[in-house]
Coordinates of C-alpha atoms and ligand atoms in Angstrom, one line a residue:
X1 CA 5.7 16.1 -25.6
X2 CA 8.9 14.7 -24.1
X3 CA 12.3 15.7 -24.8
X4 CA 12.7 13.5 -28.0
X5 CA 9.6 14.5 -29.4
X6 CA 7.4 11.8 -28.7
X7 CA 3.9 12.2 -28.0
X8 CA 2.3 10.4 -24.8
X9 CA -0.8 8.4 -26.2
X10 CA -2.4 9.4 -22.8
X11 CA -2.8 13.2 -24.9
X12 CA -3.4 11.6 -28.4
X13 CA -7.1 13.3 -28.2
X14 CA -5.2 16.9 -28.6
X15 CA -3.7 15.8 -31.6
X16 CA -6.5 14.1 -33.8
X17 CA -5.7 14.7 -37.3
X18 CA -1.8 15.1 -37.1
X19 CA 0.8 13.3 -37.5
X20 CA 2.8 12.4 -34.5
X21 CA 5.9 9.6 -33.0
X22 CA 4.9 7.6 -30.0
X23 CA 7.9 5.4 -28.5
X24 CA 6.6 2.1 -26.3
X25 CA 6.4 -1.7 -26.3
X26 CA 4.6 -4.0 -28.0
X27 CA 2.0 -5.6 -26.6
X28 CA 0.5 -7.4 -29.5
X29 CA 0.5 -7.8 -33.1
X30 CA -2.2 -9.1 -35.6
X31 CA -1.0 -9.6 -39.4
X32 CA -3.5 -9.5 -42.1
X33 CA -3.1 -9.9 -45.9
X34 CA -3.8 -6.5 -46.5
X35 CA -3.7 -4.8 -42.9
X36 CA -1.1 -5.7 -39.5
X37 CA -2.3 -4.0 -36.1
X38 CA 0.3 -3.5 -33.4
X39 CA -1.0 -2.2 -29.8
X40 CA 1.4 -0.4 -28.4
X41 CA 2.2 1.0 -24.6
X42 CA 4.2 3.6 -24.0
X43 CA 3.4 3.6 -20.0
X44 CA 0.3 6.6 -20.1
X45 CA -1.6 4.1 -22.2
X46 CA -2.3 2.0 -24.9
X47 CA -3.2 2.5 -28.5
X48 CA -3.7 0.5 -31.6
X49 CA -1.4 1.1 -34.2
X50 CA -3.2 0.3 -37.8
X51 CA -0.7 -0.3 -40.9
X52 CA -2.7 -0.8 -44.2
X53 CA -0.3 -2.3 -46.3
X54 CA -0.6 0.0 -49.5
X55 CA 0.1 3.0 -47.4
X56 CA 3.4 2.2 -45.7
X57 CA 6.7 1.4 -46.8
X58 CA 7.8 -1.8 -47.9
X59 CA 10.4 -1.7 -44.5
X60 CA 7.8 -0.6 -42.2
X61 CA 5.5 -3.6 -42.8
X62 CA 7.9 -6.0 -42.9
X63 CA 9.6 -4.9 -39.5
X64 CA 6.1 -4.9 -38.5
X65 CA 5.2 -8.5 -40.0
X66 CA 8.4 -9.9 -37.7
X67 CA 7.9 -7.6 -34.1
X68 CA 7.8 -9.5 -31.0
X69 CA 6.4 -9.0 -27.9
X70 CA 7.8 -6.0 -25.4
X71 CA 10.1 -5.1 -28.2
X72 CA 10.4 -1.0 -27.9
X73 CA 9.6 1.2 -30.6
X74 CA 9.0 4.0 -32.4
X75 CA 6.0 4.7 -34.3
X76 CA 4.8 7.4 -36.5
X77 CA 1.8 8.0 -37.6
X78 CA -2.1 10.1 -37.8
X79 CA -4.0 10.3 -35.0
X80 CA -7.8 9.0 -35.5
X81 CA -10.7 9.2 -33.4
X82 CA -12.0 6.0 -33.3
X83 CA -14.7 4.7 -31.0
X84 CA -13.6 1.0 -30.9
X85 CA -10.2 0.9 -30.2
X86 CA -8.5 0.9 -27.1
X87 CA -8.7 4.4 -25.5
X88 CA -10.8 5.9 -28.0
X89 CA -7.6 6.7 -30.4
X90 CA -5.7 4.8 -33.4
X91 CA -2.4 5.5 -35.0
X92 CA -2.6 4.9 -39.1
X93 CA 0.7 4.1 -39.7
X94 CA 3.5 5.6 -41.6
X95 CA 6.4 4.5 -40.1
X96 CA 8.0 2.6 -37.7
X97 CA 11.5 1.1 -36.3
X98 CA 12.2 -0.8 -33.6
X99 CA 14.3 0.3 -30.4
X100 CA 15.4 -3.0 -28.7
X101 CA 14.4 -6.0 -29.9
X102 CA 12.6 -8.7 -27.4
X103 CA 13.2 -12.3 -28.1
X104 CA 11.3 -15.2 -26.0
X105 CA 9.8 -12.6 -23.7
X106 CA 8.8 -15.4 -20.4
X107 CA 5.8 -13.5 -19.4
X108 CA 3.1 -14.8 -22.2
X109 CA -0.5 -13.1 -22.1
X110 CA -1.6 -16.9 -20.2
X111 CA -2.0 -18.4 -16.7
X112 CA 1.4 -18.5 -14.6
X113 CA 2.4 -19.6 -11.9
X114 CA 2.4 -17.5 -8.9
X115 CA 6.4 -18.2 -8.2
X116 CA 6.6 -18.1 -11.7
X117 CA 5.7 -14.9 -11.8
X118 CA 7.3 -13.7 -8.5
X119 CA 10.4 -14.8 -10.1
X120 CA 10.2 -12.3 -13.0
X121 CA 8.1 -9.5 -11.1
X122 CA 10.8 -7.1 -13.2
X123 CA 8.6 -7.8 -15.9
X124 CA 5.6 -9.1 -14.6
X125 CA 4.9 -5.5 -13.5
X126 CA 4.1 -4.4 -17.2
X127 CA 1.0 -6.5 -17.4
X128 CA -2.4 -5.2 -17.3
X129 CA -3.5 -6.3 -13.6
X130 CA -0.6 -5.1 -12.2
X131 CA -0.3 -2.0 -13.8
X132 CA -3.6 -1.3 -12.4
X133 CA -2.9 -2.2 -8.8
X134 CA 0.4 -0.4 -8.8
X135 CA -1.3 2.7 -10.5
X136 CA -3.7 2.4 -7.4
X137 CA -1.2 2.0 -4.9
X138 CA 0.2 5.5 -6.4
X139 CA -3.1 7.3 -6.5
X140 CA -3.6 6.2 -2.5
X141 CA -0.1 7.0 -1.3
X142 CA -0.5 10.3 -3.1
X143 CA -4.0 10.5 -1.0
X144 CA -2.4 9.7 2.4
X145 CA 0.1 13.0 1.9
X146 CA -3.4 15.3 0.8
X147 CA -4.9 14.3 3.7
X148 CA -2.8 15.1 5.9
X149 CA -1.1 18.2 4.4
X150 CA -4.8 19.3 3.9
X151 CA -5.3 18.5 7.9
X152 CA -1.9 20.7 8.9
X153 CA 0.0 18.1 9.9
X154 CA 3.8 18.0 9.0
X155 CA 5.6 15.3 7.3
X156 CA 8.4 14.1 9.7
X157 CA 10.9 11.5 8.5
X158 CA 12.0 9.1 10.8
X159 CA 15.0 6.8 10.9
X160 CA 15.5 3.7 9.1
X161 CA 18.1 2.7 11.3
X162 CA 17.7 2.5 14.9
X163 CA 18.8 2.1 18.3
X164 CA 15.4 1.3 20.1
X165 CA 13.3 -1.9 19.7
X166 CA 10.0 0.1 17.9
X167 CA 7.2 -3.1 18.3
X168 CA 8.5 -6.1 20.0
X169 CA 11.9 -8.1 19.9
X170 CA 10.8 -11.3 18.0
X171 CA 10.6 -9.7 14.9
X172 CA 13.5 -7.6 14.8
X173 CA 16.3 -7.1 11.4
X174 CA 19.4 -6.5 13.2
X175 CA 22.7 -5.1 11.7
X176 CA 26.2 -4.8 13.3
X177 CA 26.7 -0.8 13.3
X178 CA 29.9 0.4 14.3
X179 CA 29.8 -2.6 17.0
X180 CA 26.5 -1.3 18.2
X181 CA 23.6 -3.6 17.1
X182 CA 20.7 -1.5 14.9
X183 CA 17.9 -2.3 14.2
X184 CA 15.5 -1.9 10.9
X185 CA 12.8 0.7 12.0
X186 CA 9.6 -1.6 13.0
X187 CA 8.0 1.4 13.5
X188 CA 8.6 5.3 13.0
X189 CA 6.6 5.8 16.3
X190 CA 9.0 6.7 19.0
X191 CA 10.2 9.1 16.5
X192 CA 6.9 11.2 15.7
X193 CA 6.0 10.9 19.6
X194 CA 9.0 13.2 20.3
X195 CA 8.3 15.8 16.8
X196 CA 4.8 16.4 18.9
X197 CA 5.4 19.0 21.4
X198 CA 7.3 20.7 18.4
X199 CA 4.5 20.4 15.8
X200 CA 1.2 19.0 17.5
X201 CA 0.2 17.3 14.4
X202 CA 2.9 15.0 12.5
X203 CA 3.0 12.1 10.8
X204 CA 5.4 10.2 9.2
X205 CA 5.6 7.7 6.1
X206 CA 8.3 5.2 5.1
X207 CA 9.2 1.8 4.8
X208 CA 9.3 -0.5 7.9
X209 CA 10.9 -3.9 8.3
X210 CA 9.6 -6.9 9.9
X211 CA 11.2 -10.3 10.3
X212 CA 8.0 -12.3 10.1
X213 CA 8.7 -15.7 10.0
X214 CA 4.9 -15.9 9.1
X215 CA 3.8 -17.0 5.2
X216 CA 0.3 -15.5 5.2
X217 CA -1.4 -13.7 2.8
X218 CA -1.0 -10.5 5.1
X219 CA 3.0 -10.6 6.1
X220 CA 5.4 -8.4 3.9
X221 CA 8.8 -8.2 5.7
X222 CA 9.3 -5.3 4.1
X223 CA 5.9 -2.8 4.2
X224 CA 5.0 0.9 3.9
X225 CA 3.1 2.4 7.1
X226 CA 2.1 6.0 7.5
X227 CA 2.1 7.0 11.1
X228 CA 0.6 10.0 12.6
X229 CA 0.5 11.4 15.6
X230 CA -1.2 14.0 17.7
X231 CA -1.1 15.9 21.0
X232 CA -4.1 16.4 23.3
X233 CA -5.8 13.6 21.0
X234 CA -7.4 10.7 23.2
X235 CA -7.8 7.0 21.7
X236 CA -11.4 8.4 20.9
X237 CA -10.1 11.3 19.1
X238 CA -7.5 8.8 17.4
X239 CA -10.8 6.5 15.7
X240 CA -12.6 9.4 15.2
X241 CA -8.9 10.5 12.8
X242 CA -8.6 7.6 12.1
X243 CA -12.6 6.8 10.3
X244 CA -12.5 10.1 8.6
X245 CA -8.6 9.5 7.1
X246 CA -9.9 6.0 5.6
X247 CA -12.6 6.9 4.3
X248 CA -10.8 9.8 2.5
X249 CA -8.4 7.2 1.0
X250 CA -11.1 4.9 -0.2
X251 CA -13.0 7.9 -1.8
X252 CA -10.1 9.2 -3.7
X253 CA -9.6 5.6 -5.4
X254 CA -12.9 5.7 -6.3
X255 CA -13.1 8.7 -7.8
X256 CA -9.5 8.5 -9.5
X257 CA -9.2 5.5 -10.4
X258 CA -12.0 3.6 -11.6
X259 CA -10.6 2.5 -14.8
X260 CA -8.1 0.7 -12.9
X261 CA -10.9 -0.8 -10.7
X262 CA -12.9 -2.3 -13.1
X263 CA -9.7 -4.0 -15.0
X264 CA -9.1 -5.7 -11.6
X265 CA -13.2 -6.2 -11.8
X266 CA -13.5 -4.8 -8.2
X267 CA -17.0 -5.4 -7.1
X268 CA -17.2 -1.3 -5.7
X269 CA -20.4 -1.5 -4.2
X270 CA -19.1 -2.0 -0.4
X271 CA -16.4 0.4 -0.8
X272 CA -19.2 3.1 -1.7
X273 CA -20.7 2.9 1.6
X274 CA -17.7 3.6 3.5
X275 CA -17.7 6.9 5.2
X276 CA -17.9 7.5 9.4
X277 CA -18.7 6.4 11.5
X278 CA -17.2 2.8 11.7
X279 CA -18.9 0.4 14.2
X280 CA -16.9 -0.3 17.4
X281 CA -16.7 -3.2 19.7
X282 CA -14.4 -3.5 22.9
X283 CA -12.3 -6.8 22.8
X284 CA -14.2 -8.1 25.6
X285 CA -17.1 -8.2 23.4
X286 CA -15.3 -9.4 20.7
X287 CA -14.5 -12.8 22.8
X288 CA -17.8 -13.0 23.8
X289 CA -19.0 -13.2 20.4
X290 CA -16.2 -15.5 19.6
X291 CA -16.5 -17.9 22.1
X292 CA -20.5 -17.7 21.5
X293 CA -19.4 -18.6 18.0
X294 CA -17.2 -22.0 19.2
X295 CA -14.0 -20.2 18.6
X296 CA -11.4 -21.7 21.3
X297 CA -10.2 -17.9 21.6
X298 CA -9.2 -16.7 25.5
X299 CA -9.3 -13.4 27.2
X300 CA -5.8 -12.4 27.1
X301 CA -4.6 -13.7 23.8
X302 CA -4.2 -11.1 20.8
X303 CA -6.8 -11.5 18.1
X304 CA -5.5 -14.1 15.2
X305 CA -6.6 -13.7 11.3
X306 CA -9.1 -16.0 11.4
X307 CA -11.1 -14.1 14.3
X308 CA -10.3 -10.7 12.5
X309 CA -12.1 -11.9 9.7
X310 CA -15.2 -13.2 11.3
X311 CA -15.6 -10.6 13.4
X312 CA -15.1 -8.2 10.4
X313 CA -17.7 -10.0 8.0
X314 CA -20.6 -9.0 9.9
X315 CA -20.1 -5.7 8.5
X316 CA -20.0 -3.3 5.3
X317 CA -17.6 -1.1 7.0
X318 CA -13.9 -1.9 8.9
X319 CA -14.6 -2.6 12.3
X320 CA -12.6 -0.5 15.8
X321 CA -12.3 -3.2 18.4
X322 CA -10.6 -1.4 21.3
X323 CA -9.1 -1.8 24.5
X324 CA -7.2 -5.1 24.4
X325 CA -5.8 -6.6 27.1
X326 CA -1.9 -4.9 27.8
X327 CA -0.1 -7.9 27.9
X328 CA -1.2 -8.6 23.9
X329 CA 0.2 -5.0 23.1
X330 CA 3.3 -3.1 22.9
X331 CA 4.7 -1.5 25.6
X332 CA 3.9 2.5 25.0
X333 CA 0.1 2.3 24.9
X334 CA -1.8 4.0 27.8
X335 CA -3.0 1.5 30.6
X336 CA -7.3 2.6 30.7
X337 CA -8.2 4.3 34.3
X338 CA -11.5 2.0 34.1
X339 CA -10.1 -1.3 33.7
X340 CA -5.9 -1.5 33.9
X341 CA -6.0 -5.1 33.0
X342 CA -6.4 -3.4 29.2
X343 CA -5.0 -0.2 27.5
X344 CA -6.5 2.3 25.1
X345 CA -6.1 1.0 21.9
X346 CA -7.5 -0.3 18.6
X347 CA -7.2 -1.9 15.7
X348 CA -8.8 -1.5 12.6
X349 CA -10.2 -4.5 10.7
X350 CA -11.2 -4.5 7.2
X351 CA -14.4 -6.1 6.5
X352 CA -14.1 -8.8 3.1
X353 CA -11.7 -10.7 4.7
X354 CA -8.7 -8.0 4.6
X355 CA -7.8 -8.1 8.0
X356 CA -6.1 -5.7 10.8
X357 CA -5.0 -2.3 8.4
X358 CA -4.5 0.0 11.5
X359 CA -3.4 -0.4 14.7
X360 CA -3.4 2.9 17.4
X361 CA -3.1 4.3 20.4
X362 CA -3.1 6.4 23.3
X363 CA 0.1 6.6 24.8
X364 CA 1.3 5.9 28.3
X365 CA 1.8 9.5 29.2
X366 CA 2.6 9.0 32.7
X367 CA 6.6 8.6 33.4
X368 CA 6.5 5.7 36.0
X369 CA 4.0 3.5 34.6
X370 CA 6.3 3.8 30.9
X371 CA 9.3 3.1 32.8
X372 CA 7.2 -0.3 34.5
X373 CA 6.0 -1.3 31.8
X374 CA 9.4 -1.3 29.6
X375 CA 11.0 -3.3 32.5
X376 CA 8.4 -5.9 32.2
X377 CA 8.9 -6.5 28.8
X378 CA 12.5 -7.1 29.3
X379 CA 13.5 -3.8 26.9
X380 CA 17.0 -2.2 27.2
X381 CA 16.0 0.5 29.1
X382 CA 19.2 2.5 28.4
X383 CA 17.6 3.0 24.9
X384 CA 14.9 4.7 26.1
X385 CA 16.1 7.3 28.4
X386 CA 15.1 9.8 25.6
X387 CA 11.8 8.3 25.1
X388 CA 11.3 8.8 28.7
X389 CA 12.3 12.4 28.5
X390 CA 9.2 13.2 26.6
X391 CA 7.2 12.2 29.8
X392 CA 9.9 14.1 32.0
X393 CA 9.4 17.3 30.3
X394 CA 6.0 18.3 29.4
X395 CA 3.9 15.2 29.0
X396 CA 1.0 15.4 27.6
X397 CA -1.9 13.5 26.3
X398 CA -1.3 12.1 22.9
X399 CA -2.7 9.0 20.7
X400 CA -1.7 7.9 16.9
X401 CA -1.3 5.3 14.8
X402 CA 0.0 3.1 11.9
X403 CA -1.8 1.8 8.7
X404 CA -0.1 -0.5 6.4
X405 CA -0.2 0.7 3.1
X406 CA 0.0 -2.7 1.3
X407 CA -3.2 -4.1 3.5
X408 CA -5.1 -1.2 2.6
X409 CA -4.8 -1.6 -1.5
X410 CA -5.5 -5.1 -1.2
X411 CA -8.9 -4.2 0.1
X412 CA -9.2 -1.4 -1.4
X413 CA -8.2 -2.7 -5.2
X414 CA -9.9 -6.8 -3.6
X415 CA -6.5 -8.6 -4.2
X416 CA -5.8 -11.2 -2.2
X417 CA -2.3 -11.6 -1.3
X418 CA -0.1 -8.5 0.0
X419 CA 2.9 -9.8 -2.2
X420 CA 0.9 -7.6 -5.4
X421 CA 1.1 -4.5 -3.9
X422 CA 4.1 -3.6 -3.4
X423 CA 6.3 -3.3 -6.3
X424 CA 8.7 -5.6 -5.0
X425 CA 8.1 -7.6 -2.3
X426 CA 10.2 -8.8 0.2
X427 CA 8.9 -12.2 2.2
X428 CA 10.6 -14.7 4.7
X429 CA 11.7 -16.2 1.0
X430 CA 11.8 -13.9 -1.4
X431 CA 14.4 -11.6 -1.8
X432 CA 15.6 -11.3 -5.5
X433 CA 14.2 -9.8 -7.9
Ligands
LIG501 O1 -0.2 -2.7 14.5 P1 1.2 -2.3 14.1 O2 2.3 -3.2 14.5 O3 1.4 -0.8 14.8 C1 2.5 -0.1 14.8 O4 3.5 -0.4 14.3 C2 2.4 1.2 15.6 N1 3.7 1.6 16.0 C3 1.6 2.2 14.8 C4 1.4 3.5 15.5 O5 0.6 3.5 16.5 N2 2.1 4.5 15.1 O6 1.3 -2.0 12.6 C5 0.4 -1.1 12.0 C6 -0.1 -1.6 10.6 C7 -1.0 -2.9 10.8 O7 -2.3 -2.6 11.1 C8 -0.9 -3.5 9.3 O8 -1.7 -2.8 8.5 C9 0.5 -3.1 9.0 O9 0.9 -2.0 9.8 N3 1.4 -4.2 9.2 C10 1.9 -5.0 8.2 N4 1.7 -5.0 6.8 C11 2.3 -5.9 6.1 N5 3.1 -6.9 6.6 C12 3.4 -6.9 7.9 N6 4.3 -7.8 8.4 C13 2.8 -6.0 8.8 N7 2.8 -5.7 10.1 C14 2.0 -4.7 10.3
LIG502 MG1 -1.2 -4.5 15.1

């Protein structure tokens, strides 16, 4: 029960035979001569509301006659069991009055178009599909802090606003601070890196900002990444994390939310398979295959979508491919004692098309190959003195990494465009609503 007094129709099972006040939109209404059904959703579900006419006042059946879609109301009425409606449960009718009336709601239960609906996503997100998608968005987010609570890590927030360049400079949101330029946190990285030697095991989990200037299916501006990190963890320590936290994620939408899976008719049967280990290949092997394939790709050059997604399809599960080249990497990864043209890293590619949903590390631990490797990449390196004084005092081995939370559900719920899951997205042109 809520404050008012309203029922949730998500509990109507514990109330069958009584009467009880359920407050929602309309969805839909059907009149008949002698019977009017409303479905109503009051956000925990959906349930059919049944009026027979000879049963409820004259007032009730002509409000009822004239609702319109999304209008809020209240409804009272007796629970039923009943097998065929919506949820298992009806509402037989005694009253009802509306809230807030809804006139000429845009978003009609037809085909849009995708600006269209981009344009009203304020209202777009009470429909059906992206209820569900949102709902599983929630249930993995939720799944990411189990994990790693379960795993004793502890939660460290990082800033938003910061002084260091996190990823690389092209794709920086800049803002004048105090005449200091700040950046928008790429990453929350740097941050974690130096919360190690105080916790071992961190992680952080926010939104970080990207001024892609790229209009793929893949590129939010604006994305959710959860980053852990780990001391005394190699890069094969990090997959090996890394397998075992994806797998959990996936799991945990299957088991809680299959409802919402088969509304977005998810074909499951690949996601049931998932569980370590996940096949590896070095990028060396990756070209190979590439170039064996007629792909134009080079050593040297970082992996683009279209490779991610052939490589990927030759499997169920994501795919590692480690050890990339340095100069197609960011600056803090650790340079590999058996070949230094590359460093010890991965990315994790989705299979189905998804694309890259992790990228990790090891990280250069050694104080003079950082402090290199920050001057060839042109980086203000008075921003990093105190990135450097994690190598200066105690360094240690230590790996982690990043996986986009948006990339992941549009596997995981087989969406195709990033811009769904996130409640409101933010792209190279689209900022409002
Ligand atoms: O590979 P990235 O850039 O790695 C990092 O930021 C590291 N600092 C992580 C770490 O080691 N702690 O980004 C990690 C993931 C990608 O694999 C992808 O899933 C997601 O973040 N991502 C994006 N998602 C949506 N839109 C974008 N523009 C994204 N850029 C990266
Ligand atoms: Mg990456």
């Amino acid at each position: 029960m809520s404050a008012r007094g309203y029922a949730e129709v998500r509990s109507l099972s514990h109330h069958v035979g009584e009467e009880v006040t359920v407050a929602g939109w309309l969805e839909s209404v059907r009149v008949h001569a002698k019977v009017s059904f409303c479905v109503v959703r009051d956000g925990t579900g959906v349930v059919q509301c049944v009026l027979p006419r000879n049963e409820v006042d004259e007032e009730a059946w002509e409000t009822a006659v004239e609702l319109t879609q999304e209008s809020s109301l209240e409804v009272t009425g007796r629970v039923k069991e009943d097998a065929r409606a919506p949820g298992g449960y009806e509402l037989v009718v005694r009253d009802l009055r509306v809230l807030g009336p809804s006139h000429d709601y845009p978003v009609q239960p037809k085909e849009h178009g995708v600006d269209f609906l981009m344009d009203h996503r304020h209202l777009w997100l009470r429909s059906t599909s992206q209820r569900a998608v949102l709902k599983v968005r929630s249930e993995v987010t939720q799944a990411i802090h189990d994990y790693f609570h379960r795993e004793g890590f502890t939660r460290i927030d990082t800033p938003i606003l910061t002084g260091a360049i996190g990823e690389s400079a092209g794709t920086l949101f800049s803002t004048d601070y105090f005449g200091e330029t700040a950046y928008l946190a790429q990453t929350g990285q740097l941050y974690v890196e130096a919360a190690c030697p105080a916790f071992r095991k961190v992680y952080c989990f926010g939104p970080t900002f990207r001024a892609e200037k790229s209009k793929t299916r893949r590129h939010l501006t604006e994305f959710w990444m959860v980053e852990p990190e780990v001391a005394f963890a190699d890069s094969d320590d990090n997959m090996r994390l890394q397998e075992a936290f994806v797998s959990y994620l996936v799991e945990r939408a299957l088991d809680r939310c299959s409802e919402e899976l088969k509304i977005l008719e998810r074909d499951t049967s690949r996601l049931e398979s998932v569980r370590p280990p996940f096949p590896r290949m070095s990028y060396s092997d990756a070209v190979e295959r590439l170039q064996g394939q007629g792909s134009e790709m080079e050593w040297g050059k970082d992996l683009g979508g279209a490779d991610e997604t052939t490589l990927a399809q030759e499997h169920d599960l994501p795919l590692f491919v480690h050890d990339y080249p340095k100069e197609a990497k960011a600056f803090y990864m650790k340079e590999n004692p058996e070949d230094p043209r590359t460093v010890r890293c991965n990315d994790l590619l989705a299979p189905e098309g998804y694309g890259e949903i992790i990228g990790g590390s090891q990280r250069e631990d050694d104080v003079q190959k950082l402090e290199a490797r920050i001057r060839e990449e042109g980086l203000p390196e008075e921003a990093y003195g105190w990135y450097l004084d994690l190598r200066r005092y105690g360094t240690f081995v230590h790996s982690g990494f990043g996986l986009g939370v948006e990339r992941t559900v549009a596997w995981i719920t087989g969406r195709p465009h990033v811009r769904e899951l996130i409640p409101f997205p933010r792209l190279m042109n689209r900022l409002h609503p």
